[in-house]
Tab-separated table of C-alpha atoms and ligand atoms in Angstrom:
chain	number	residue	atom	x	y	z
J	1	UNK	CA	-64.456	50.623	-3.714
J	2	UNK	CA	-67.121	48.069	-2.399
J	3	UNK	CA	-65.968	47.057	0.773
J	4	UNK	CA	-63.740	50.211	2.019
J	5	UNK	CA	-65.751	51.239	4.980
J	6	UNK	CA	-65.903	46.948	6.359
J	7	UNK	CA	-62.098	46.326	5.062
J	8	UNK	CA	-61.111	49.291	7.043
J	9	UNK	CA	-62.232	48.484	10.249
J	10	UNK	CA	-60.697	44.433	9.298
J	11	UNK	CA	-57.501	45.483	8.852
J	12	UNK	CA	-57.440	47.926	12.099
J	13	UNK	CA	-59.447	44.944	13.965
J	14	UNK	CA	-56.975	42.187	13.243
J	15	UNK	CA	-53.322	44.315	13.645
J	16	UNK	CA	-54.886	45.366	16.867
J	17	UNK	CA	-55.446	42.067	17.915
J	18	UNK	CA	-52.166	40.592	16.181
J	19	UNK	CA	-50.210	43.206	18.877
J	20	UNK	CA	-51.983	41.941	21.409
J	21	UNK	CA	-51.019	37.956	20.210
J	22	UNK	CA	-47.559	39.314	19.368
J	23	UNK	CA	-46.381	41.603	23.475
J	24	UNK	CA	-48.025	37.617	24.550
J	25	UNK	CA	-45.976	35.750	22.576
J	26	UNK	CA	-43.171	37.262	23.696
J	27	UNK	CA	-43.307	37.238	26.909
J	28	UNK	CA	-43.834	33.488	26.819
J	29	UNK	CA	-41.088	32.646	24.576
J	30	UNK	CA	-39.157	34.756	27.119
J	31	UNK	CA	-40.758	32.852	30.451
J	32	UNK	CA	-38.876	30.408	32.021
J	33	UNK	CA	-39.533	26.624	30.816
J	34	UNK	CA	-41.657	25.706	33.374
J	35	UNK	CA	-44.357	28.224	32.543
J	36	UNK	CA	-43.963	27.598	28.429
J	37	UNK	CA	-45.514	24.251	29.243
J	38	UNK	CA	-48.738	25.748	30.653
J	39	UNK	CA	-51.079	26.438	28.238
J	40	UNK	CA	-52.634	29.781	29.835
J	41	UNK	CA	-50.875	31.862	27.525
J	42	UNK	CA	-52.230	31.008	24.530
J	43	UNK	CA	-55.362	30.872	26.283
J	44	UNK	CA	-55.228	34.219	27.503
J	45	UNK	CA	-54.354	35.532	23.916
J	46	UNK	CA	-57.307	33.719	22.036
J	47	UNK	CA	-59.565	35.778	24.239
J	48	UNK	CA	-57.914	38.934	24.334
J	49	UNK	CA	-57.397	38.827	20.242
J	50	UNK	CA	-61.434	37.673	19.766
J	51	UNK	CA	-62.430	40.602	22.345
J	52	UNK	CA	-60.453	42.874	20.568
J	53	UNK	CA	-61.875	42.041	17.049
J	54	UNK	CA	-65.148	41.931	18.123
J	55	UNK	CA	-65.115	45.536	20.099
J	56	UNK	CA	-63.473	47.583	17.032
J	57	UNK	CA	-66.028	45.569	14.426
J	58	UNK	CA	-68.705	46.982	16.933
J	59	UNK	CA	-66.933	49.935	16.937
J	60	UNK	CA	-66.568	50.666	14.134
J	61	UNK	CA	-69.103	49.400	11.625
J	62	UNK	CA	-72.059	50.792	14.502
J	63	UNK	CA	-74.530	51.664	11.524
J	64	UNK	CA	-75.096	47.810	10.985
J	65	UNK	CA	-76.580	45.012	12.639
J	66	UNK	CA	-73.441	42.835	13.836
J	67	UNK	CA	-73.064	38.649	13.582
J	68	UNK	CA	-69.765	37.149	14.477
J	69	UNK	CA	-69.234	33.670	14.120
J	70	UNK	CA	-65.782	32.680	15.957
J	71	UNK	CA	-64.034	29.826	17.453
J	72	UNK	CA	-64.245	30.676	21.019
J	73	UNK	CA	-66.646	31.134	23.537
J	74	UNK	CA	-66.748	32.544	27.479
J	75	UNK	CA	-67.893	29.677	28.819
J	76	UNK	CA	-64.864	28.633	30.158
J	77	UNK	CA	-64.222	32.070	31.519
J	78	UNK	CA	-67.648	31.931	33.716
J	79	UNK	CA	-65.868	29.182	35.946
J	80	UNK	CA	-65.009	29.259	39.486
J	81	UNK	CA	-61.595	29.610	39.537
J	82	UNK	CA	-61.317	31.409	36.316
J	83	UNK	CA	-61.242	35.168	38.235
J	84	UNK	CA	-57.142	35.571	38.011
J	85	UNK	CA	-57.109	34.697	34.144
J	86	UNK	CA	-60.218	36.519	33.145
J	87	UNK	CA	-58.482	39.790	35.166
J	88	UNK	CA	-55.466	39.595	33.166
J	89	UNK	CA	-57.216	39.250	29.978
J	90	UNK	CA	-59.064	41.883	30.431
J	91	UNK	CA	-56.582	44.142	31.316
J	92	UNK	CA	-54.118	43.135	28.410
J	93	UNK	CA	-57.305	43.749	26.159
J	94	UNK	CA	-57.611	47.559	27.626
J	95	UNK	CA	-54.090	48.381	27.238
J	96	UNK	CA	-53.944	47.060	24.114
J	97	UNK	CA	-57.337	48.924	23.029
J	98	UNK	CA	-55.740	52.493	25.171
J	99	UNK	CA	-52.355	52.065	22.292
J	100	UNK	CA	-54.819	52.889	20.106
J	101	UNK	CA	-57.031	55.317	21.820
J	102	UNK	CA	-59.610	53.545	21.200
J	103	UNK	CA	-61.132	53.224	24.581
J	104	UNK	CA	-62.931	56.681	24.431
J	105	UNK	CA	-64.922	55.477	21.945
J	106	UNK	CA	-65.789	52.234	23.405
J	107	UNK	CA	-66.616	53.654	26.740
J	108	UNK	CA	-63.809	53.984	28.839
J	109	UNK	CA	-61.832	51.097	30.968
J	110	UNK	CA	-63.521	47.491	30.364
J	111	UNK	CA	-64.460	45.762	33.407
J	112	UNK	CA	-64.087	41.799	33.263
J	113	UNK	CA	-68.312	41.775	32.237
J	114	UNK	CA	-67.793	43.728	29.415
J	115	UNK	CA	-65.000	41.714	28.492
J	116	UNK	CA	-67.158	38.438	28.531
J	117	UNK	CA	-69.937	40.048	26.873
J	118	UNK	CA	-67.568	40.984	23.783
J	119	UNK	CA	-66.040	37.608	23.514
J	120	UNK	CA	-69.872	35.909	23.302
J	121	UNK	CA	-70.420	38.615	20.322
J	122	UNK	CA	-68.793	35.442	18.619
J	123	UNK	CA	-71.279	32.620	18.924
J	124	UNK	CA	-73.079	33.298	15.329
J	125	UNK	CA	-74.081	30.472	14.037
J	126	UNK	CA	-73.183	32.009	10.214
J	127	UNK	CA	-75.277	30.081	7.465
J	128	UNK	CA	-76.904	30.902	3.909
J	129	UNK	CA	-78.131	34.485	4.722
J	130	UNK	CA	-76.824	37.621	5.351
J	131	UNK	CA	-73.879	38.536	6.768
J	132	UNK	CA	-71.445	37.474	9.433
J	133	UNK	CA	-68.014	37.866	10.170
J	134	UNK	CA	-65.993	35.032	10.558
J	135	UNK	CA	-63.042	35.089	13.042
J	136	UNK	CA	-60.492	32.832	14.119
J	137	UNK	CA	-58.567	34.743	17.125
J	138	UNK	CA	-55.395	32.529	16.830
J	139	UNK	CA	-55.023	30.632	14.143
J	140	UNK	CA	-52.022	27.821	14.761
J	141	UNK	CA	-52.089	28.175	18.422
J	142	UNK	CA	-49.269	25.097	18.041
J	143	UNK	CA	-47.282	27.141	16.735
J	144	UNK	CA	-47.835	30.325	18.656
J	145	UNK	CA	-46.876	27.621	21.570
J	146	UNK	CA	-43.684	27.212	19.870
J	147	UNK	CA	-42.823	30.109	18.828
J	148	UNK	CA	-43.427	30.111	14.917
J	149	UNK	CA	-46.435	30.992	12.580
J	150	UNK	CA	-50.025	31.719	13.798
J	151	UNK	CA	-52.530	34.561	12.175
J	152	UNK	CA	-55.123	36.071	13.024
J	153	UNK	CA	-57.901	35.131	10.493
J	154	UNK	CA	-61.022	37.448	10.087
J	155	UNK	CA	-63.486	37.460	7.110
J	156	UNK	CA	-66.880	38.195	5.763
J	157	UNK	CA	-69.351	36.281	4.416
J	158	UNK	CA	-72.099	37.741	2.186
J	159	UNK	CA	-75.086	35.437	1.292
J	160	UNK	CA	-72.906	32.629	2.238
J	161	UNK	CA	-70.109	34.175	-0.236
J	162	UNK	CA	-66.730	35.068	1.144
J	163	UNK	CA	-66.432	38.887	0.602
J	164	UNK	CA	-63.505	40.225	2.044
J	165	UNK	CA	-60.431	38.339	4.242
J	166	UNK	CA	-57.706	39.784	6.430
J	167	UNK	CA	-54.724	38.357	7.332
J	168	UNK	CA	-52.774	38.905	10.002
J	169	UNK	CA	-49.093	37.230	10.303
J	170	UNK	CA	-47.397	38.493	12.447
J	171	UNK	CA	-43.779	36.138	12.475
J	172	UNK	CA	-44.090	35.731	8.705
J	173	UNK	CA	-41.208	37.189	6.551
J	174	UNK	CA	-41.991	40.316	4.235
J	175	UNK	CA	-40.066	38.459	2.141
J	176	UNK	CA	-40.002	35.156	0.587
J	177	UNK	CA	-39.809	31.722	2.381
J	178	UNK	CA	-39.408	29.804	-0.360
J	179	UNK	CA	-37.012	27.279	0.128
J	180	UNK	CA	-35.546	30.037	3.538
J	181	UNK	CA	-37.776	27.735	6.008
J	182	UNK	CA	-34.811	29.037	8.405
J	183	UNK	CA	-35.038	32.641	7.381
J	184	UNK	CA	-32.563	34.861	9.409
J	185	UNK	CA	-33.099	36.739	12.535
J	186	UNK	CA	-32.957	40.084	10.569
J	187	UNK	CA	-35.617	39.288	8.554
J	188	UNK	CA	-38.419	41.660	8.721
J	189	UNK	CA	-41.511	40.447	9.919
J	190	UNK	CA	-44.940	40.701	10.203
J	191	UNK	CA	-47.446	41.217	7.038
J	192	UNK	CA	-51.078	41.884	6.713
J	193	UNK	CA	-52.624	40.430	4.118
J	194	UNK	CA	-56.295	41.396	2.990
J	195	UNK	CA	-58.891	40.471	-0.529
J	196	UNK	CA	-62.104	42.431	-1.242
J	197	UNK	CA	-64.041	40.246	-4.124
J	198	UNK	CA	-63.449	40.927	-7.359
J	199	UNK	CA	-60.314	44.023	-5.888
J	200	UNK	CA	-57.561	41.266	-5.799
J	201	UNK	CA	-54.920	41.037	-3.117
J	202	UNK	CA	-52.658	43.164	-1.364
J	203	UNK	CA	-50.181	42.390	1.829
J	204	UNK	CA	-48.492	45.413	3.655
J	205	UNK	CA	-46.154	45.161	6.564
J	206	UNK	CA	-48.321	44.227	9.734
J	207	UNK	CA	-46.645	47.391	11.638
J	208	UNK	CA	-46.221	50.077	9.086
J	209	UNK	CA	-48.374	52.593	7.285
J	210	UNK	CA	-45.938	51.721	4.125
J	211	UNK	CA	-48.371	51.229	1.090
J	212	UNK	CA	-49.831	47.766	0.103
J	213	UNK	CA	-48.783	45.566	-2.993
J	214	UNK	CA	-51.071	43.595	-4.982
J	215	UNK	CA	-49.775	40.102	-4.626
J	216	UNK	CA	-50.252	37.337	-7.047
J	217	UNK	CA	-50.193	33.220	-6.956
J	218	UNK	CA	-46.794	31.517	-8.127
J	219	UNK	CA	-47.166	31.101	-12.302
J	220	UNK	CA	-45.263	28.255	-11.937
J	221	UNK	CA	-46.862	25.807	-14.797
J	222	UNK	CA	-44.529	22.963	-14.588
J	223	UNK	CA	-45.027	20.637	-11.409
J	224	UNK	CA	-41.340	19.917	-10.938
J	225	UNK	CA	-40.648	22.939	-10.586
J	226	UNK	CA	-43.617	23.915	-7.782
J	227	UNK	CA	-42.987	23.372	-3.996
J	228	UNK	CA	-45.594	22.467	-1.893
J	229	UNK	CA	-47.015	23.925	2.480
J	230	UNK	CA	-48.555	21.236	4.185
J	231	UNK	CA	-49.334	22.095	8.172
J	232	UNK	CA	-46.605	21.381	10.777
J	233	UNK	CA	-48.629	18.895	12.953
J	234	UNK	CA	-49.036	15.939	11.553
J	235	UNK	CA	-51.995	15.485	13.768
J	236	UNK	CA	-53.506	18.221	10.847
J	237	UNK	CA	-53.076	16.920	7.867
J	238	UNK	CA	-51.958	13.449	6.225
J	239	UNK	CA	-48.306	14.081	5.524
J	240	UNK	CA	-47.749	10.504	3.827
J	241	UNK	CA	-50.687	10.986	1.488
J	242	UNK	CA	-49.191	14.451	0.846
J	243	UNK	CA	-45.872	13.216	-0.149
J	244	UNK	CA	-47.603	10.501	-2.270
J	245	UNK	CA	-49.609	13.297	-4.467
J	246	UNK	CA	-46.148	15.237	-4.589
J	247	UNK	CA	-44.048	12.005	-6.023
J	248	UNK	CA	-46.908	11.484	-8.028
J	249	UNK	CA	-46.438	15.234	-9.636
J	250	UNK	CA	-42.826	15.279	-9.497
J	251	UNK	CA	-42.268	17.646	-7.060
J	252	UNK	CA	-38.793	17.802	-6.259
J	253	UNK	CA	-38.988	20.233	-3.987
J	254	UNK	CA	-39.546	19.094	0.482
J	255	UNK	CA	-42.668	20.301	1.814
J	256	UNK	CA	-42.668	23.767	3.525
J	257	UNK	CA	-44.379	23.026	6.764
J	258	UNK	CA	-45.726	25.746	8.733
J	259	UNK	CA	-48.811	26.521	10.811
J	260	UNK	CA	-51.467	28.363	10.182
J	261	UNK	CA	-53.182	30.536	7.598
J	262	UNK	CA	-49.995	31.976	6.901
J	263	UNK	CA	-50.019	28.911	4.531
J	264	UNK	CA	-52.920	31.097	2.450
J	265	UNK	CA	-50.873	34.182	3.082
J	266	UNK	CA	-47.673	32.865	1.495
J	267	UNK	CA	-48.814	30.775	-1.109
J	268	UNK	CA	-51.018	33.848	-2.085
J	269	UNK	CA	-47.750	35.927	-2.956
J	270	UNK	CA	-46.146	33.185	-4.602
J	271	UNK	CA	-44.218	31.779	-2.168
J	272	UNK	CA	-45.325	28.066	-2.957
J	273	UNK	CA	-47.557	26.774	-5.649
J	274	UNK	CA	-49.306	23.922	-3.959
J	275	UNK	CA	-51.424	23.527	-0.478
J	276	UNK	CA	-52.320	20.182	0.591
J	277	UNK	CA	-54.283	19.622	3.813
J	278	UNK	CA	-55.621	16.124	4.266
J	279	UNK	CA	-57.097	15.989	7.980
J	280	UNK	CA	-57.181	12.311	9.884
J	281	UNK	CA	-61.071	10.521	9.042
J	282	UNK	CA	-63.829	12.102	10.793
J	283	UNK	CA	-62.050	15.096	11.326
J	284	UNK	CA	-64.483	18.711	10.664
J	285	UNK	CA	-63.039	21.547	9.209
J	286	UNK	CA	-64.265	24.275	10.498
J	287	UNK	CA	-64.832	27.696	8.388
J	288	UNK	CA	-62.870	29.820	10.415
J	289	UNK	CA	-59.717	27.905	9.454
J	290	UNK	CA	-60.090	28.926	5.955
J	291	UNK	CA	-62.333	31.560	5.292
J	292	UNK	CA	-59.797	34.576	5.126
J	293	UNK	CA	-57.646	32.018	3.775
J	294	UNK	CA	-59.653	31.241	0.846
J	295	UNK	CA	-60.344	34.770	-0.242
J	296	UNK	CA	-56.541	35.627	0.169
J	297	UNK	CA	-55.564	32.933	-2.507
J	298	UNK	CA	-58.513	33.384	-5.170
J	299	UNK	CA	-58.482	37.238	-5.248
J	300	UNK	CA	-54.223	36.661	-5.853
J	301	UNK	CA	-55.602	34.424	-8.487
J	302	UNK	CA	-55.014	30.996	-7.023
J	303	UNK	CA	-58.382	28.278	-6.769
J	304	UNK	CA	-59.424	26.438	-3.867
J	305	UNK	CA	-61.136	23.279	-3.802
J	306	UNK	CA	-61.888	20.179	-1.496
J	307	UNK	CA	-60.621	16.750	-2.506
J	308	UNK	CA	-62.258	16.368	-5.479
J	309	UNK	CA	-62.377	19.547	-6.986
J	310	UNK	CA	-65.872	21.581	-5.793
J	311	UNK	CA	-65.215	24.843	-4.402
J	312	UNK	CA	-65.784	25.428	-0.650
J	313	UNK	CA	-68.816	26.057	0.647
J	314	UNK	CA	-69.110	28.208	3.723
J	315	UNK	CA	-72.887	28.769	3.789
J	316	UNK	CA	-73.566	26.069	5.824
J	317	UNK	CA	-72.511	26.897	9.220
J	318	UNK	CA	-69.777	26.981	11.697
J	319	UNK	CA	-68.413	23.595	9.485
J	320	UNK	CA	-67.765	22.634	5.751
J	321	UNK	CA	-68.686	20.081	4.384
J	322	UNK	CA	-66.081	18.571	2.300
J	323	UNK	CA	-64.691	15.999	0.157
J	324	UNK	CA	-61.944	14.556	2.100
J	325	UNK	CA	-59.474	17.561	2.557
J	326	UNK	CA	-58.550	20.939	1.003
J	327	UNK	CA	-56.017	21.679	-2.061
J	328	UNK	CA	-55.059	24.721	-3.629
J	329	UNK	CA	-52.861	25.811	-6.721
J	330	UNK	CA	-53.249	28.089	-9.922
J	331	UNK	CA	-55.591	27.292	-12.652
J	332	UNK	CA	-52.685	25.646	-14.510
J	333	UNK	CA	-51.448	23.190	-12.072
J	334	UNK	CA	-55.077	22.412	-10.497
J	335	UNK	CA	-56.078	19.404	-12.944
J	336	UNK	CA	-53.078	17.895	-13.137
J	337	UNK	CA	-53.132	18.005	-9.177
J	338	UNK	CA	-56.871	17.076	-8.853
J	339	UNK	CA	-55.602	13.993	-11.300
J	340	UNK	CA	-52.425	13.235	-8.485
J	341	UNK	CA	-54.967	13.524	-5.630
J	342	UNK	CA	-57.618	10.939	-7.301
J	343	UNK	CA	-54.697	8.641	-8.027
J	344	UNK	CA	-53.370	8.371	-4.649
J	345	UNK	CA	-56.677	8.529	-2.526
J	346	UNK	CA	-57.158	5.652	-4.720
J	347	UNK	CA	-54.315	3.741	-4.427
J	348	UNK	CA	-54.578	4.346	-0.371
J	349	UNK	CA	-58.276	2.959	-0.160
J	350	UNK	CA	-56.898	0.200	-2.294
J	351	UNK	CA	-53.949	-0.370	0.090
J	352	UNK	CA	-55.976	-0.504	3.567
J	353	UNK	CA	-58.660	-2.087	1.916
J	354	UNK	CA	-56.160	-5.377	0.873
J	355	UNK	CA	-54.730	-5.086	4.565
R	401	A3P	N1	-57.135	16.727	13.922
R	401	A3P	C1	-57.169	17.824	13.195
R	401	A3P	N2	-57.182	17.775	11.850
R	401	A3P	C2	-57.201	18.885	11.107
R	401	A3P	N3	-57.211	20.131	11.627
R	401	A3P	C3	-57.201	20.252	12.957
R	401	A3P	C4	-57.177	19.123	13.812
R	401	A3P	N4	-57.172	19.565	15.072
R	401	A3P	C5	-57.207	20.901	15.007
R	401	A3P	N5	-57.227	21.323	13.741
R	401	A3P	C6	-57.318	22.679	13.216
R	401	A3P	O1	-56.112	23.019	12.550
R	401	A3P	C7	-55.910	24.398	12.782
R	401	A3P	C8	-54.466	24.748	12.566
R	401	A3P	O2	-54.118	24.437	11.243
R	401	A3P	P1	-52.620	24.240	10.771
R	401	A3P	O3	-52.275	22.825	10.979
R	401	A3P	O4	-52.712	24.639	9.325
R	401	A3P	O5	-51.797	25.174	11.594
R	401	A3P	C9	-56.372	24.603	14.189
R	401	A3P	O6	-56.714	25.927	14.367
R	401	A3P	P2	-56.443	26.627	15.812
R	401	A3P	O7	-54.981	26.635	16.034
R	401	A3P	O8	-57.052	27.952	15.580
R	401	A3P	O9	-57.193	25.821	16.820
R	401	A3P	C10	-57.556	23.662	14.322
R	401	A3P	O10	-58.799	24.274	14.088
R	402	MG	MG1	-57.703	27.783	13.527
R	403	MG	MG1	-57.775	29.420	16.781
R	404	MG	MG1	-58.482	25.802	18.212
C-alpha cells in the first residue's frame, strides 16, 4: 500500500500525542474552578502534543528530509518567565514518550532545549512543492477547555495534494452521535480516524489494537431527512446563515454542534450528512484546520468545497484561500446545497445591503 511506512508513523504520532492531550484534560476537568479558568493547560498540551508529533515523525520516517508546517511556535516559550511551564511540558512530553519506550530511540531524557527545538520543527511554511506535514496539535482547544471534542489533526501534503490524514478524537463516541448530542457516560470513547488517497477510510478505537473499519459518508439523498455539524462557537462559524441554508433545504433536523475536526471524523462515518462552516468577514482559515479533515471525508466518499463549490486548495501556504466558508456533503446532496448556499449568501448581501 502507498503510504504504509508515513501512515504508520501518523497514526502512532497522533495517539501518542492524543494521550498526552487526554492524562491533561483530565486533570483539568478534575482541578478546582479557579485553575479551569487559567488557560495554561491547554497551553501546556498544544506544546506537549506538537513536540510529540514532531519527535516520532523524526523518528520514525529518519530516511527522509522532514517539513512540518503547524500552528504553534516556541516563541512564547523563550520568555522570561516562561521556565516553570516550559519544565512541565517537557517533562509531561518524556513521560508520555517513556509509555511508549520510545525515548531510547530518541536519545534518552529530553532536556527543556530539545524540547523547544522539536516544537520549531513546525514552522514550514508548506506551499506547491514537495512535501510537508501538516499538524494541528489541538484542534478545538474551546472545547478541550470545556471538556468536550478536540482532535488532534495531522496530514500530508504531496505536491500541494492532501495524501494521507489522521485523526485523532479522543472524547468522540465509537458509536454514533447522531441525534445522542448527550451520549451516555458509558459510551466508549476515543477513535482514530485515518485516509491514504485513493485507500478510503478507516476509524479504529483511539486505545485499542482492535482492527479498523472502512467508514463511509451518510447516503442520505433526501435533504429532509439529513442533519447538519456546524462548530460550537459561534465566534467560528455564522450560525444564522447556517440555519438559513438548512430552512432553505428542509432540514428538519437541529444542528449538531461540536468542536473540532471531529466534525470531519463524524460526518465521515455517517454520522451527519451536511458541514457548514461560515467564519465572521476577514476571518483566514488556516490549512491545519482542515487538512486531515478533508482527506477523512473524500476518501469515505464525501466532497469538500468552499462557498461556491471549488475544491480546497492547500498549496498555497499556511492559509486557504477561499470563497467565503467551507461545506461538505455527498455527491448527491452537494448541488442542491451549493444551490441553498448561493440563495442565502444572496439574500444576506441583499439584506445588509438595504440596511
Ligand atoms: N473567528 C474565527 N473564525 C473561524 N475559525 C476560527 C476563528 N477563530 C479561531 N478559529 C479556528 O477554529 C478552530 C476550531 O474550529 P471549530 O469551531 O470547528 O472547533 C480553531 O482551531 P484551534 O482550536 O486549533 O485554535 C481556530 O483555528
Ligand atoms: Mg485548529
Ligand atoms: Mg490548535
Ligand atoms: Mg488556535
Amino acid at each position: 500500500m502507498a503510504y504504509e511506512k508515513e501512515l504508520d508513523a501518523a497514526k502512532k504520532a497522533a495517539s501518542l500525542a492524543a494521550r498526552l492531550c487526554q492524562k491533561v484534560q483530565k486533570a483539568l476537568l478534575q482541578s478546582d474552578v479557579q485553575s479551569k479558568s487559567d488557560k495554561s493547560p491547554v497551553t501546556v498540551a498544544d506544546y506537549g502534543s506538537q513536540a510529540v508529533v514532531s519527535l516520532v515523525l523524526e523518528r520514525e520516517l529518519t530516511s527522509e528530509p522532514f517539513s512540518l508546517v503547524a500552528e504553534e511556535d516556541s516563541a512564547d516559550l523563550r520568555k522570561d518567565g516562561s521556565e516553570d511551564i516550559l519544565q512541565r511540558i517537557t517533562k509531561l512530553v518524556n513521560d508520555t514518550l517513556a509509555t511508549e519506550d520510545l525515548t531510547k530511540a530518541i536519545d534518552s531524557t529530553l532536556t527543556t532545549d530539545d524540547l523547544l527545538r522539536a516544537i520549531d520543527c513546525g514552522t514550514s511554511e508548506g506551499g506547491p512543492n514537495g512535501r510537508h506535514w501538516v499538524l494541528d496539535p489541538i484542534d478545538g482547544t474551546k472545547g478541550f477547555l470545556r471538556g468536550d471534542q478536540y482532535a488532534v489533526a495531522l496530514g500530508l501534503l504531496e505536491e500541494g495534494k492532501v495524501v494521507l490524514g489522521v485523526l485523532a478524537c479522543p472524547n468522540l463516541p465509537l458509536t454514533s452521535i447522531a441525534g445522542n448530542k448527550n451520549s451516555s457516560s458509558s459510551d466508549e470513547i476515543g477513535c482514530l480516524f485515518f485516509a491514504t488517497i485513493g485507500s478510503g477510510t478507516y476509524m479504529q478505537p483511539l486505545d485499542s489494537k482492535s482492527e479498523p473499519v472502512k467508514v463511509h459518508v451518510s447516503s442520505v439523498e433526501n435533504p429532509e431527512e439529513a442533519s447538519f455539524f456546524e462548530s460550537f462557537e459561534g465566534a467560528h462559524s455564522l450560525h444564522d446563515l447556517s440555519s438559513s441554508i438548512a430552512s432553505k433545504l428542509g432540514v428538519k433536523a437541529p444542528p449538531v454542534r461540536i468542536d473540532s475536526q471531529a466534525k470531519y471524523g463524524a460526518l465521515s462515518r455517517g454520522d451527519g450528512a451536511i458541514y457548514l462552516r461560515f467564519p465572521h468577514k476577514g476571518y483566514r482559515e488556516k490549512i491545519w484546520d482542515h487538512v486531515a479533515g478533508a482527506i477523512v471525508v473524500t476518501e469515505a466518499g464525501g466532497i469538500v468545497t468552499d462557498a461556491g463549490g471549488k475544491p480546497l486548495d492547500f498549496s498555497k501556504g499556511k492559509y486557504l484561500d477561499l470563497d467565503t466558508g467551507i461545506i461538505v456533503a455527498n455527491e448527491k446532496l452537494m448541488p442542491l446545497l451549493l444551490k441553498a448556499v448561493r440563495d442565502s449568501i444572496a439574500e444576506q448581501e441583499k439584506a445588509s445591503s438595504s440596511l
